[in-house]
N, CA, C and O atoms as CSV, one atom per row, in Angstrom:
chain,resi,resn,atom,element,x,y,z
A,1,UNK,N,N,-44.933,-118.629,42.720
A,1,UNK,CA,C,-45.889,-118.350,43.793
A,1,UNK,C,C,-47.010,-119.417,43.733
A,1,UNK,O,O,-47.623,-119.645,42.690
A,2,UNK,N,N,-47.242,-120.040,44.864
A,2,UNK,CA,C,-48.267,-121.043,44.981
A,2,UNK,C,C,-49.640,-120.401,45.017
A,2,UNK,O,O,-49.888,-119.477,45.791
A,3,UNK,N,N,-50.540,-120.906,44.159
A,3,UNK,CA,C,-51.914,-120.415,44.174
A,3,UNK,C,C,-52.897,-121.516,43.921
A,3,UNK,O,O,-52.643,-122.409,43.112
A,4,UNK,N,N,-54.018,-121.467,44.603
A,4,UNK,CA,C,-55.195,-122.265,44.345
A,4,UNK,C,C,-56.353,-121.306,44.205
A,4,UNK,O,O,-56.634,-120.550,45.135
A,5,UNK,N,N,-57.051,-121.310,43.044
A,5,UNK,CA,C,-58.049,-120.363,42.807
A,5,UNK,C,C,-59.340,-121.068,42.412
A,5,UNK,O,O,-59.413,-121.728,41.375
A,6,UNK,N,N,-60.345,-120.919,43.247
A,6,UNK,CA,C,-61.623,-121.560,42.973
A,6,UNK,C,C,-62.509,-120.662,42.173
A,6,UNK,O,O,-62.347,-119.442,42.170
A,7,UNK,N,N,-63.480,-121.290,41.471
A,7,UNK,CA,C,-64.452,-120.593,40.721
A,7,UNK,C,C,-65.683,-121.476,40.517
A,7,UNK,O,O,-65.636,-122.685,40.748
A,8,UNK,N,N,-66.768,-120.867,40.088
A,8,UNK,CA,C,-67.985,-121.641,39.752
A,8,UNK,C,C,-69.076,-121.698,40.778
A,8,UNK,O,O,-70.136,-122.282,40.553
A,9,UNK,N,N,-68.801,-121.067,41.942
A,9,UNK,CA,C,-69.864,-121.068,42.919
A,9,UNK,C,C,-70.992,-120.137,42.494
A,9,UNK,O,O,-70.905,-119.442,41.483
A,10,UNK,N,N,-72.058,-120.145,43.299
A,10,UNK,CA,C,-73.195,-119.328,42.966
A,10,UNK,C,C,-74.419,-119.710,43.770
A,10,UNK,O,O,-74.318,-120.438,44.757
A,11,UNK,N,N,-75.551,-119.232,43.362
A,11,UNK,CA,C,-76.829,-119.600,44.011
A,11,UNK,C,C,-77.623,-120.522,43.184
A,11,UNK,O,O,-77.697,-120.358,41.967
A,12,UNK,N,N,-78.217,-121.480,43.789
A,12,UNK,CA,C,-78.979,-122.502,43.084
A,12,UNK,C,C,-80.123,-122.948,43.968
A,12,UNK,O,O,-80.028,-122.917,45.195
A,13,UNK,N,N,-81.206,-123.364,43.333
A,13,UNK,CA,C,-82.328,-123.886,44.104
A,13,UNK,C,C,-82.084,-125.312,44.549
A,13,UNK,O,O,-81.291,-126.033,43.943
A,14,UNK,N,N,-82.752,-125.710,45.588
A,14,UNK,CA,C,-82.627,-127.048,46.087
A,14,UNK,C,C,-82.961,-128.050,44.987
A,14,UNK,O,O,-83.929,-127.867,44.249
A,15,UNK,N,N,-82.174,-129.089,44.882
A,15,UNK,CA,C,-82.335,-130.059,43.811
A,15,UNK,C,C,-81.517,-129.784,42.550
A,15,UNK,O,O,-81.462,-130.602,41.633
A,16,UNK,N,N,-80.890,-128.623,42.530
A,16,UNK,CA,C,-80.127,-128.215,41.352
A,16,UNK,C,C,-78.698,-128.715,41.405
A,16,UNK,O,O,-78.316,-129.454,42.312
A,17,UNK,N,N,-77.898,-128.295,40.400
A,17,UNK,CA,C,-76.535,-128.752,40.254
A,17,UNK,C,C,-75.578,-127.596,40.065
A,17,UNK,O,O,-75.941,-126.514,39.603
A,18,UNK,N,N,-74.368,-127.863,40.434
A,18,UNK,CA,C,-73.284,-126.874,40.183
A,18,UNK,C,C,-71.999,-127.654,40.018
A,18,UNK,O,O,-71.847,-128.763,40.529
A,19,UNK,N,N,-71.079,-127.045,39.291
A,19,UNK,CA,C,-69.717,-127.598,39.189
A,19,UNK,C,C,-68.786,-126.465,39.525
A,19,UNK,O,O,-68.815,-125.410,38.892
A,20,UNK,N,N,-67.938,-126.693,40.549
A,20,UNK,CA,C,-66.955,-125.752,40.927
A,20,UNK,C,C,-65.554,-126.300,40.557
A,20,UNK,O,O,-65.329,-127.510,40.507
A,21,UNK,N,N,-64.628,-125.354,40.301
A,21,UNK,CA,C,-63.328,-125.710,39.850
A,21,UNK,C,C,-62.285,-125.022,40.710
A,21,UNK,O,O,-62.554,-124.016,41.368
A,22,UNK,N,N,-61.078,-125.594,40.687
A,22,UNK,CA,C,-59.946,-125.050,41.430
A,22,UNK,C,C,-58.696,-125.181,40.528
A,22,UNK,O,O,-58.297,-126.288,40.167
A,23,UNK,N,N,-58.105,-124.064,40.185
A,23,UNK,CA,C,-56.924,-124.038,39.296
A,23,UNK,C,C,-55.698,-123.823,40.164
A,23,UNK,O,O,-55.631,-122.880,40.952
A,24,UNK,N,N,-54.745,-124.700,40.008
A,24,UNK,CA,C,-53.484,-124.628,40.794
A,24,UNK,C,C,-52.351,-124.080,39.957
A,24,UNK,O,O,-52.325,-124.247,38.738
A,25,UNK,N,N,-51.415,-123.426,40.618
A,25,UNK,CA,C,-50.197,-122.976,39.956
A,25,UNK,C,C,-49.058,-122.820,40.974
A,25,UNK,O,O,-49.307,-122.628,42.164
A,26,UNK,N,N,-47.859,-122.901,40.516
A,26,UNK,CA,C,-46.695,-122.632,41.378
A,26,UNK,C,C,-46.115,-123.813,42.097
A,26,UNK,O,O,-45.166,-123.650,42.864
A,27,UNK,N,N,-46.656,-125.032,41.879
A,27,UNK,CA,C,-46.084,-126.190,42.575
A,27,UNK,C,C,-46.461,-127.428,41.703
A,27,UNK,O,O,-47.263,-127.331,40.774
A,28,UNK,N,N,-45.846,-128.592,42.045
A,28,UNK,CA,C,-46.002,-129.812,41.286
A,28,UNK,C,C,-47.347,-130.459,41.654
A,28,UNK,O,O,-47.395,-131.445,42.389
A,29,UNK,N,N,-48.381,-129.910,41.154
A,29,UNK,CA,C,-49.763,-130.253,41.549
A,29,UNK,C,C,-50.072,-131.735,41.354
A,29,UNK,O,O,-50.750,-132.334,42.189
A,30,UNK,N,N,-49.597,-132.328,40.284
A,30,UNK,CA,C,-50.010,-133.699,39.977
A,30,UNK,C,C,-49.611,-134.720,41.048
A,30,UNK,O,O,-50.231,-135.772,41.201
A,31,UNK,N,N,-48.542,-134.362,41.785
A,31,UNK,CA,C,-48.047,-135.292,42.766
A,31,UNK,C,C,-48.701,-135.119,44.178
A,31,UNK,O,O,-48.402,-135.862,45.113
A,32,UNK,N,N,-49.585,-134.129,44.282
A,32,UNK,CA,C,-50.184,-133.826,45.573
A,32,UNK,C,C,-51.554,-134.489,45.723
A,32,UNK,O,O,-52.261,-134.695,44.736
A,33,UNK,N,N,-51.921,-134.817,46.952
A,33,UNK,CA,C,-53.323,-135.168,47.236
A,33,UNK,C,C,-54.139,-133.894,47.216
A,33,UNK,O,O,-53.653,-132.804,47.518
A,34,UNK,N,N,-55.435,-134.076,46.838
A,34,UNK,CA,C,-56.267,-132.869,46.631
A,34,UNK,C,C,-57.625,-133.112,47.318
A,34,UNK,O,O,-58.093,-134.240,47.470
A,35,UNK,N,N,-58.202,-132.019,47.708
A,35,UNK,CA,C,-59.485,-132.167,48.438
A,35,UNK,C,C,-60.324,-130.864,48.325
A,35,UNK,O,O,-59.803,-129.783,48.053
A,36,UNK,N,N,-61.588,-131.020,48.537
A,36,UNK,CA,C,-62.530,-129.937,48.717
A,36,UNK,C,C,-63.040,-129.975,50.150
A,36,UNK,O,O,-63.369,-131.021,50.710
A,37,UNK,N,N,-63.083,-128.800,50.695
A,37,UNK,CA,C,-63.683,-128.604,52.054
A,37,UNK,C,C,-64.761,-127.580,51.968
A,37,UNK,O,O,-64.797,-126.786,51.029
A,38,UNK,N,N,-65.654,-127.582,52.944
A,38,UNK,CA,C,-66.640,-126.517,52.964
A,38,UNK,C,C,-66.844,-126.018,54.389
A,38,UNK,O,O,-66.641,-126.763,55.347
A,39,UNK,N,N,-67.236,-124.787,54.525
A,39,UNK,CA,C,-67.523,-124.204,55.840
A,39,UNK,C,C,-68.791,-123.425,55.751
A,39,UNK,O,O,-68.914,-122.482,54.969
A,40,UNK,N,N,-69.734,-123.825,56.558
A,40,UNK,CA,C,-71.019,-123.078,56.684
A,40,UNK,C,C,-70.849,-122.038,57.787
A,40,UNK,O,O,-69.976,-122.177,58.643
A,41,UNK,N,N,-71.686,-120.991,57.770
A,41,UNK,CA,C,-71.597,-119.987,58.776
A,41,UNK,C,C,-71.770,-120.559,60.188
A,41,UNK,O,O,-72.727,-121.273,60.485
A,42,UNK,N,N,-70.796,-120.209,61.047
A,42,UNK,CA,C,-70.883,-120.680,62.384
A,42,UNK,C,C,-70.388,-122.081,62.620
A,42,UNK,O,O,-70.436,-122.574,63.747
A,43,UNK,N,N,-69.916,-122.728,61.585
A,43,UNK,CA,C,-69.466,-124.105,61.687
A,43,UNK,C,C,-67.990,-124.255,61.340
A,43,UNK,O,O,-67.385,-123.376,60.727
A,44,UNK,N,N,-67.432,-125.377,61.740
A,44,UNK,CA,C,-66.042,-125.653,61.396
A,44,UNK,C,C,-65.943,-126.134,59.938
A,44,UNK,O,O,-66.908,-126.633,59.357
A,45,UNK,N,N,-64.781,-125.970,59.394
A,45,UNK,CA,C,-64.523,-126.489,58.049
A,45,UNK,C,C,-64.555,-127.995,58.056
A,45,UNK,O,O,-64.011,-128.657,58.940
A,46,UNK,N,N,-65.214,-128.514,57.035
A,46,UNK,CA,C,-65.434,-130.003,56.953
A,46,UNK,C,C,-64.990,-130.514,55.584
A,46,UNK,O,O,-65.230,-129.909,54.539
A,47,UNK,N,N,-64.337,-131.653,55.660
A,47,UNK,CA,C,-63.925,-132.295,54.369
A,47,UNK,C,C,-65.114,-132.828,53.608
A,47,UNK,O,O,-66.002,-133.452,54.188
A,48,UNK,N,N,-65.135,-132.586,52.305
A,48,UNK,CA,C,-66.228,-133.013,51.476
A,48,UNK,C,C,-65.838,-134.142,50.600
A,48,UNK,O,O,-66.548,-135.146,50.537
A,49,UNK,N,N,-64.728,-134.022,49.912
A,49,UNK,CA,C,-64.252,-135.065,48.979
A,49,UNK,C,C,-62.753,-134.859,48.739
A,49,UNK,O,O,-62.230,-133.746,48.795
A,50,UNK,N,N,-62.080,-136.006,48.465
A,50,UNK,CA,C,-60.643,-135.925,48.262
A,50,UNK,C,C,-60.151,-136.978,47.322
A,50,UNK,O,O,-60.789,-138.020,47.172
A,51,UNK,N,N,-59.061,-136.743,46.698
A,51,UNK,CA,C,-58.356,-137.698,45.889
A,51,UNK,C,C,-56.974,-137.856,46.464
A,51,UNK,O,O,-56.176,-136.919,46.469
A,52,UNK,N,N,-56.688,-139.074,46.958
A,52,UNK,CA,C,-55.436,-139.329,47.607
A,52,UNK,C,C,-54.404,-140.021,46.692
A,52,UNK,O,O,-54.516,-140.039,45.466
A,53,UNK,N,N,-53.447,-140.556,47.337
A,53,UNK,CA,C,-52.345,-141.273,46.586
A,53,UNK,C,C,-52.946,-142.538,45.922
A,53,UNK,O,O,-53.905,-143.134,46.413
A,54,UNK,N,N,-52.350,-142.897,44.819
A,54,UNK,CA,C,-52.828,-144.069,44.036
A,54,UNK,C,C,-54.304,-143.889,43.691
A,54,UNK,O,O,-55.036,-144.875,43.608
A,55,UNK,N,N,-54.751,-142.664,43.491
A,55,UNK,CA,C,-56.116,-142.379,43.092
A,55,UNK,C,C,-57.144,-142.931,44.066
A,55,UNK,O,O,-58.178,-143.450,43.646
A,56,UNK,N,N,-56.877,-142.826,45.346
A,56,UNK,CA,C,-57.895,-143.158,46.343
A,56,UNK,C,C,-58.864,-142.021,46.445
A,56,UNK,O,O,-58.491,-140.857,46.588
A,57,UNK,N,N,-60.134,-142.393,46.367
A,57,UNK,CA,C,-61.196,-141.388,46.415
A,57,UNK,C,C,-61.910,-141.486,47.778
A,57,UNK,O,O,-62.212,-142.571,48.274
A,58,UNK,N,N,-62.159,-140.319,48.346
A,58,UNK,CA,C,-62.810,-140.293,49.682
A,58,UNK,C,C,-63.938,-139.250,49.599
A,58,UNK,O,O,-63.769,-138.151,49.069
A,59,UNK,N,N,-65.087,-139.647,50.145
A,59,UNK,CA,C,-66.258,-138.767,50.193
A,59,UNK,C,C,-66.812,-138.776,51.610
A,59,UNK,O,O,-66.865,-139.805,52.283
A,60,UNK,N,N,-67.220,-137.593,52.030
A,60,UNK,CA,C,-67.989,-137.538,53.272
A,60,UNK,C,C,-69.305,-138.192,53.098
A,60,UNK,O,O,-69.870,-138.143,52.006
A,61,UNK,N,N,-69.836,-138.817,54.137
A,61,UNK,CA,C,-71.106,-139.555,54.009
A,61,UNK,C,C,-72.224,-138.642,53.516
A,61,UNK,O,O,-73.111,-139.093,52.791
A,62,UNK,N,N,-72.197,-137.401,53.886
A,62,UNK,CA,C,-73.364,-136.552,53.566
A,62,UNK,C,C,-73.379,-136.072,52.076
A,62,UNK,O,O,-74.293,-135.360,51.660
A,63,UNK,N,N,-72.340,-136.482,51.286
A,63,UNK,CA,C,-72.358,-136.135,49.855
A,63,UNK,C,C,-72.251,-137.380,48.973
A,63,UNK,O,O,-72.298,-137.278,47.747
A,64,UNK,N,N,-72.111,-138.518,49.573
A,64,UNK,CA,C,-71.993,-139.742,48.743
A,64,UNK,C,C,-73.236,-139.887,47.831
A,64,UNK,O,O,-74.381,-139.750,48.263
A,65,UNK,N,N,-72.952,-140.163,46.592
A,65,UNK,CA,C,-74.023,-140.363,45.622
A,65,UNK,C,C,-74.533,-139.090,44.998
A,65,UNK,O,O,-75.314,-139.127,44.047
A,66,UNK,N,N,-74.091,-137.943,45.537
A,66,UNK,CA,C,-74.543,-136.655,44.975
A,66,UNK,C,C,-73.349,-135.819,44.418
A,66,UNK,O,O,-73.507,-135.088,43.440
A,67,UNK,N,N,-72.212,-135.935,45.029
A,67,UNK,CA,C,-71.033,-135.157,44.597
A,67,UNK,C,C,-69.967,-136.098,43.978
A,67,UNK,O,O,-69.816,-137.257,44.363
A,68,UNK,N,N,-69.253,-135.531,43.010
A,68,UNK,CA,C,-68.151,-136.287,42.392
A,68,UNK,C,C,-66.963,-135.355,42.295
A,68,UNK,O,O,-67.061,-134.247,41.769
A,69,UNK,N,N,-65.842,-135.822,42.811
A,69,UNK,CA,C,-64.599,-135.089,42.652
A,69,UNK,C,C,-63.798,-135.677,41.508
A,69,UNK,O,O,-63.765,-136.892,41.314
A,70,UNK,N,N,-63.161,-134.814,40.763
A,70,UNK,CA,C,-62.327,-135.263,39.628
A,70,UNK,C,C,-61.194,-134.257,39.440
A,70,UNK,O,O,-61.199,-133.165,40.010
A,71,UNK,N,N,-60.210,-134.670,38.608
A,71,UNK,CA,C,-59.065,-133.808,38.407
A,71,UNK,C,C,-58.502,-133.935,36.983
A,71,UNK,O,O,-58.648,-134.972,36.335
A,72,UNK,N,N,-57.881,-132.901,36.529
A,72,UNK,CA,C,-57.151,-132.873,35.282
A,72,UNK,C,C,-55.756,-132.387,35.615
A,72,UNK,O,O,-55.473,-131.190,35.671
A,73,UNK,N,N,-54.878,-133.392,35.838
A,73,UNK,CA,C,-53.528,-133.029,36.278
A,73,UNK,C,C,-52.761,-132.255,35.224
A,73,UNK,O,O,-51.931,-131.416,35.574
A,74,UNK,N,N,-53.003,-132.503,33.957
A,74,UNK,CA,C,-52.292,-131.749,32.893
A,74,UNK,C,C,-52.660,-130.271,32.936
A,74,UNK,O,O,-51.815,-129.415,32.673
A,75,UNK,N,N,-53.912,-129.963,33.265
A,75,UNK,CA,C,-54.345,-128.589,33.308
A,75,UNK,C,C,-54.268,-128.044,34.759
A,75,UNK,O,O,-54.510,-126.861,34.996
A,76,UNK,N,N,-53.936,-128.907,35.698
A,76,UNK,CA,C,-53.830,-128.544,37.107
A,76,UNK,C,C,-55.176,-127.970,37.640
A,76,UNK,O,O,-55.213,-126.931,38.298
A,77,UNK,N,N,-56.264,-128.691,37.327
A,77,UNK,CA,C,-57.577,-128.280,37.759
A,77,UNK,C,C,-58.224,-129.391,38.545
A,77,UNK,O,O,-58.125,-130.561,38.175
A,78,UNK,N,N,-58.877,-129.039,39.612
A,78,UNK,CA,C,-59.634,-129.944,40.436
A,78,UNK,C,C,-61.119,-129.526,40.326
A,78,UNK,O,O,-61.428,-128.335,40.378
A,79,UNK,N,N,-62.014,-130.482,40.178
A,79,UNK,CA,C,-63.438,-130.189,39.995
A,79,UNK,C,C,-64.196,-130.826,41.160
A,79,UNK,O,O,-63.749,-131.779,41.798
A,80,UNK,N,N,-65.347,-130.248,41.391
A,80,UNK,CA,C,-66.380,-130.865,42.265
A,80,UNK,C,C,-67.706,-130.688,41.621
A,80,UNK,O,O,-68.243,-129.582,41.565
A,81,UNK,N,N,-68.269,-131.828,41.107
A,81,UNK,CA,C,-69.591,-131.825,40.494
A,81,UNK,C,C,-70.637,-132.105,41.610
A,81,UNK,O,O,-70.550,-133.097,42.333
A,82,UNK,N,N,-71.592,-131.218,41.710
A,82,UNK,CA,C,-72.515,-131.371,42.818
A,82,UNK,C,C,-73.975,-131.425,42.243
A,82,UNK,O,O,-74.395,-130.547,41.490
A,83,UNK,N,N,-74.690,-132.456,42.620
A,83,UNK,CA,C,-76.061,-132.691,42.141
A,83,UNK,C,C,-76.982,-132.841,43.345
A,83,UNK,O,O,-76.562,-133.124,44.467
A,84,UNK,N,N,-78.272,-132.633,43.045
A,84,UNK,CA,C,-79.303,-132.776,44.154
A,84,UNK,C,C,-78.899,-131.980,45.353
A,84,UNK,O,O,-78.899,-132.465,46.484
A,85,UNK,N,N,-78.543,-130.709,45.076
A,85,UNK,CA,C,-78.071,-129.868,46.167
A,85,UNK,C,C,-79.157,-129.575,47.191
A,85,UNK,O,O,-80.328,-129.416,46.844
A,86,UNK,N,N,-78.755,-129.504,48.458
A,86,UNK,CA,C,-79.669,-129.247,49.558
A,86,UNK,C,C,-79.308,-127.953,50.266
A,86,UNK,O,O,-78.152,-127.536,50.193
A,87,UNK,N,N,-80.229,-127.304,50.941
A,87,UNK,CA,C,-79.881,-126.089,51.638
A,87,UNK,C,C,-78.684,-126.241,52.607
A,87,UNK,O,O,-77.909,-125.305,52.805
A,88,UNK,N,N,-78.558,-127.419,53.192
A,88,UNK,CA,C,-77.439,-127.657,54.135
A,88,UNK,C,C,-76.105,-127.828,53.430
A,88,UNK,O,O,-75.073,-127.972,54.086
A,89,UNK,N,N,-76.110,-127.813,52.101
A,89,UNK,CA,C,-74.807,-127.787,51.338
A,89,UNK,C,C,-74.278,-126.333,51.233
A,89,UNK,O,O,-73.155,-126.107,50.783
A,90,UNK,N,N,-75.066,-125.406,51.632
A,90,UNK,CA,C,-74.575,-124.019,51.578
A,90,UNK,C,C,-73.325,-123.795,52.378
A,90,UNK,O,O,-73.195,-124.272,53.505
A,91,UNK,N,N,-72.384,-123.051,51.778
A,91,UNK,CA,C,-71.137,-122.807,52.493
A,91,UNK,C,C,-70.067,-122.282,51.517
A,91,UNK,O,O,-70.295,-122.141,50.316
A,92,UNK,N,N,-68.925,-122.010,52.081
A,92,UNK,CA,C,-67.754,-121.599,51.290
A,92,UNK,C,C,-66.974,-122.869,50.990
A,92,UNK,O,O,-66.551,-123.567,51.912
A,93,UNK,N,N,-66.783,-123.170,49.748
A,93,UNK,CA,C,-66.067,-124.360,49.309
A,93,UNK,C,C,-64.639,-123.970,48.945
A,93,UNK,O,O,-64.390,-123.069,48.144
A,94,UNK,N,N,-63.722,-124.689,49.566
A,94,UNK,CA,C,-62.320,-124.371,49.408
A,94,UNK,C,C,-61.521,-125.643,48.983
A,94,UNK,O,O,-61.716,-126.737,49.512
A,95,UNK,N,N,-60.635,-125.432,48.022
A,95,UNK,CA,C,-59.783,-126.562,47.655
A,95,UNK,C,C,-58.470,-126.512,48.418
A,95,UNK,O,O,-58.042,-125.463,48.901
A,96,UNK,N,N,-57.842,-127.687,48.511
A,96,UNK,CA,C,-56.579,-127.791,49.235
A,96,UNK,C,C,-55.727,-128.860,48.599
A,96,UNK,O,O,-56.225,-129.752,47.912
A,97,UNK,N,N,-54.404,-128.755,48.844
A,97,UNK,CA,C,-53.420,-129.705,48.302
A,97,UNK,C,C,-52.483,-130.100,49.385
A,97,UNK,O,O,-52.051,-129.284,50.199
A,98,UNK,N,N,-52.158,-131.428,49.385
A,98,UNK,CA,C,-51.236,-131.989,50.392
A,98,UNK,C,C,-50.075,-132.728,49.728
A,98,UNK,O,O,-50.294,-133.550,48.839
A,99,UNK,N,N,-48.892,-132.453,50.134
A,99,UNK,CA,C,-47.764,-133.228,49.643
A,99,UNK,C,C,-47.663,-134.508,50.469
A,99,UNK,O,O,-48.168,-134.577,51.589
A,100,UNK,N,N,-47.012,-135.506,49.912
A,100,UNK,CA,C,-46.829,-136.749,50.589
A,100,UNK,C,C,-47.801,-137.846,50.140
A,100,UNK,O,O,-48.669,-137.631,49.294
A,101,UNK,N,N,-47.625,-138.998,50.723
A,101,UNK,CA,C,-48.429,-140.178,50.368
A,101,UNK,C,C,-49.522,-140.340,51.437
A,101,UNK,O,O,-49.231,-140.586,52.608
A,102,UNK,N,N,-50.783,-140.198,51.007
A,102,UNK,CA,C,-51.948,-140.321,51.892
A,102,UNK,C,C,-53.017,-141.133,51.181
A,102,UNK,O,O,-53.354,-140.850,50.032
A,103,UNK,N,N,-53.546,-142.131,51.854
A,103,UNK,CA,C,-54.626,-142.970,51.271
A,103,UNK,C,C,-55.718,-143.301,52.231
A,103,UNK,O,O,-56.701,-143.935,51.847
A,104,UNK,N,N,-55.585,-142.894,53.474
A,104,UNK,CA,C,-56.651,-143.184,54.458
A,104,UNK,C,C,-57.758,-142.155,54.304
A,104,UNK,O,O,-57.500,-140.952,54.271
A,105,UNK,N,N,-58.997,-142.638,54.210
A,105,UNK,CA,C,-60.122,-141.741,53.978
A,105,UNK,C,C,-60.282,-140.718,55.108
A,105,UNK,O,O,-60.534,-139.538,54.863
A,106,UNK,N,N,-60.137,-141.178,56.311
A,106,UNK,CA,C,-60.332,-140.258,57.482
A,106,UNK,C,C,-59.291,-139.141,57.417
A,106,UNK,O,O,-59.598,-137.968,57.631
A,107,UNK,N,N,-58.055,-139.534,57.118
A,107,UNK,CA,C,-56.981,-138.500,57.042
A,107,UNK,C,C,-57.223,-137.573,55.909
A,107,UNK,O,O,-57.078,-136.361,56.070
A,108,UNK,N,N,-57.597,-138.096,54.736
A,108,UNK,CA,C,-57.794,-137.261,53.534
A,108,UNK,C,C,-58.909,-136.252,53.732
A,108,UNK,O,O,-58.882,-135.176,53.133
A,109,UNK,N,N,-59.885,-136.580,54.560
A,109,UNK,CA,C,-61.004,-135.643,54.745
A,109,UNK,C,C,-60.782,-134.727,55.982
A,109,UNK,O,O,-61.651,-133.927,56.329
A,110,UNK,N,N,-59.654,-134.854,56.609
A,110,UNK,CA,C,-59.279,-133.907,57.671
A,110,UNK,C,C,-58.382,-132.828,57.164
A,110,UNK,O,O,-57.738,-133.012,56.131
A,111,UNK,N,N,-58.304,-131.699,57.842
A,111,UNK,CA,C,-57.554,-130.577,57.308
A,111,UNK,C,C,-56.005,-130.611,57.553
A,111,UNK,O,O,-55.253,-129.843,56.952
A,112,UNK,N,N,-55.581,-131.503,58.429
A,112,UNK,CA,C,-54.218,-131.354,58.972
A,112,UNK,C,C,-53.110,-131.655,58.002
A,112,UNK,O,O,-51.993,-131.170,58.184
A,113,UNK,N,N,-53.369,-132.429,56.988
A,113,UNK,CA,C,-52.294,-132.819,56.055
A,113,UNK,C,C,-52.085,-131.802,54.949
A,113,UNK,O,O,-51.090,-131.869,54.227
A,114,UNK,N,N,-52.992,-130.878,54.810
A,114,UNK,CA,C,-52.980,-130.000,53.627
A,114,UNK,C,C,-52.056,-128.794,53.849
A,114,UNK,O,O,-52.086,-128.101,54.866
A,115,UNK,N,N,-51.221,-128.604,52.790
A,115,UNK,CA,C,-50.197,-127.556,52.857
A,115,UNK,C,C,-50.679,-126.240,52.208
A,115,UNK,O,O,-50.327,-125.140,52.633
A,116,UNK,N,N,-51.485,-126.412,51.178
A,116,UNK,CA,C,-51.943,-125.198,50.435
A,116,UNK,C,C,-53.434,-125.122,50.395
A,116,UNK,O,O,-54.104,-126.150,50.296
A,117,UNK,N,N,-53.973,-123.942,50.468
A,117,UNK,CA,C,-55.442,-123.708,50.485
A,117,UNK,C,C,-55.776,-122.552,49.574
A,117,UNK,O,O,-55.020,-121.589,49.441
A,118,UNK,N,N,-56.968,-122.682,48.932
A,118,UNK,CA,C,-57.473,-121.559,48.147
A,118,UNK,C,C,-58.290,-120.614,49.078
A,118,UNK,O,O,-58.390,-120.804,50.291
A,119,UNK,N,N,-58.842,-119.620,48.432
A,119,UNK,CA,C,-59.640,-118.619,49.173
A,119,UNK,C,C,-61.094,-118.988,49.285
A,119,UNK,O,O,-61.800,-118.463,50.146
A,120,UNK,N,N,-61.563,-119.885,48.430
A,120,UNK,CA,C,-62.919,-120.372,48.549
A,120,UNK,C,C,-63.871,-119.742,47.556
A,120,UNK,O,O,-63.651,-118.644,47.046
A,121,UNK,N,N,-64.929,-120.475,47.303
A,121,UNK,CA,C,-66.040,-119.946,46.494
A,121,UNK,C,C,-67.345,-120.238,47.193
A,121,UNK,O,O,-67.534,-121.313,47.761
A,122,UNK,N,N,-68.265,-119.250,47.148
A,122,UNK,CA,C,-69.532,-119.401,47.902
A,122,UNK,C,C,-70.527,-120.203,47.064
A,122,UNK,O,O,-70.714,-119.954,45.873
A,123,UNK,N,N,-71.157,-121.176,47.730
A,123,UNK,CA,C,-72.279,-121.926,47.184
A,123,UNK,C,C,-73.469,-121.702,48.082
A,123,UNK,O,O,-73.393,-121.935,49.288
A,124,UNK,N,N,-74.570,-121.250,47.508
A,124,UNK,CA,C,-75.784,-120.966,48.274
A,124,UNK,C,C,-76.940,-121.754,47.701
A,124,UNK,O,O,-77.262,-121.587,46.524
A,125,UNK,N,N,-77.581,-122.612,48.492
A,125,UNK,CA,C,-78.658,-123.424,48.054
A,125,UNK,C,C,-79.940,-123.026,48.822
A,125,UNK,O,O,-79.976,-123.069,50.052
A,126,UNK,N,N,-80.953,-122.652,48.095
A,126,UNK,CA,C,-82.196,-122.139,48.771
A,126,UNK,C,C,-83.397,-122.922,48.285
A,126,UNK,O,O,-84.520,-122.661,48.716
């Protein structure tokens, strides 16, 4: 059974930090492209950061310099380290995995290539 399970969300004051995680199971995770998306209330889901084929890293402009995506393929875990959090970073953060070869930043940060999705973890910045 394919599963992506996020954890580590919570409430934090502006300027603070959080690290969220996503544990995968049930598929060959190491060969997949991986990403974090977020969705704020009333808004569409937006790509935040991704790791594509050949370790291509992609970040949305609004998180560059503040967020870092990383992975541990042996443990099948994807991380998102978030620093200098802002109220506009509030939302549900969801991890996703895509099979195939993808290295274009625009494509990696869009939702269409992703085959598997987690349920999300809430991050609230006040």
